[in-house]
Tab-separated table of C-alpha atoms in Angstrom:
chain	number	residue	atom	x	y	z
F	1	MET	CA	133.918	141.332	89.122
F	2	THR	CA	130.192	139.898	89.195
F	3	ALA	CA	129.006	136.445	90.118
F	4	ALA	CA	127.193	134.538	87.753
F	5	ASP	CA	123.675	135.792	89.068
F	6	GLY	CA	125.162	139.373	88.399
F	7	ALA	CA	125.759	140.395	91.760
F	8	PRO	CA	128.707	141.489	93.131
F	9	VAL	CA	131.515	139.107	94.536
F	10	LYS	CA	132.289	139.503	97.839
F	11	GLY	CA	134.925	138.200	100.693
F	12	PRO	CA	137.925	137.033	99.400
F	13	ALA	CA	137.012	136.343	95.819
F	14	SER	CA	136.547	139.977	95.513
F	15	TYR	CA	140.187	140.287	95.353
F	16	PHE	CA	141.116	137.810	92.338
F	17	PRO	CA	141.121	140.147	89.569
F	18	SER	CA	143.764	142.543	90.926
F	19	ILE	CA	145.642	139.551	92.260
F	20	GLU	CA	145.915	137.716	88.426
F	21	LYS	CA	146.797	141.473	87.196
F	22	LYS	CA	149.309	142.154	90.015
F	23	TYR	CA	151.045	138.689	90.327
F	24	GLY	CA	150.522	137.301	86.242
F	25	GLN	CA	149.334	133.818	87.509
F	26	PRO	CA	146.060	132.762	87.311
F	27	ILE	CA	144.162	132.456	90.791
F	28	GLU	CA	144.147	128.398	90.391
F	29	HIS	CA	148.013	128.555	90.261
F	30	TRP	CA	147.712	130.130	93.450
F	31	ILE	CA	145.253	127.625	95.314
F	32	GLU	CA	147.243	124.718	94.160
F	33	LEU	CA	150.396	126.073	96.042
F	34	ILE	CA	148.487	126.697	99.109
F	35	ARG	CA	146.693	123.118	98.851
F	36	THR	CA	149.938	121.400	98.171
F	37	SER	CA	151.809	123.223	100.852
F	38	ASP	CA	153.056	121.068	104.082
F	39	LEU	CA	151.830	124.277	105.926
F	40	ALA	CA	148.193	123.988	107.589
F	41	LYS	CA	147.444	126.992	109.826
F	42	HIS	CA	146.281	129.986	108.221
F	43	MET	CA	148.557	132.312	109.094
F	44	ASP	CA	151.516	130.284	108.237
F	45	LEU	CA	150.093	129.912	104.879
F	46	VAL	CA	149.694	133.912	104.385
F	47	ASN	CA	153.263	134.497	105.988
F	48	TRP	CA	154.924	131.607	103.297
F	49	LEU	CA	152.860	133.708	100.653
F	50	LYS	CA	154.457	136.743	101.531
F	51	ALA	CA	157.819	135.419	101.843
F	52	GLU	CA	158.434	133.331	99.119
F	53	HIS	CA	155.994	134.523	96.574
F	54	GLY	CA	156.103	138.057	97.206
F	55	LEU	CA	152.228	138.508	98.043
F	56	GLY	CA	150.998	141.535	99.780
F	57	HIS	CA	148.920	140.592	102.923
F	58	GLY	CA	145.877	141.132	102.219
F	59	HIS	CA	146.461	139.559	98.785
F	60	ALA	CA	147.906	136.541	100.318
F	61	ASN	CA	145.252	136.264	103.686
F	62	ALA	CA	142.121	136.681	101.088
F	63	LEU	CA	143.871	133.640	98.723
F	64	VAL	CA	144.219	131.427	101.389
F	65	ALA	CA	140.785	132.140	103.424
F	66	HIS	CA	139.200	131.132	100.237
F	67	THR	CA	141.239	128.030	99.796
F	68	LEU	CA	140.913	127.058	103.347
F	69	LYS	CA	137.101	127.625	103.227
F	70	GLN	CA	136.925	124.960	99.670
F	71	GLN	CA	138.493	122.271	101.828
């Protein structure tokens, strides 16, 4: 995965292609779930994604980190 400038994508976004492939949902689906959740703390959101949506820890952590950084 590369950024618009051709540089490799780093950080949480580097997980996005494998998240979409493994769980069959676009990244925006997961971001919207996180944004509309009543939870606010990073680890609460990670644990919720793992328990309620079956995500692995690394994938859940990447999605939460990316989403909270945008807010």
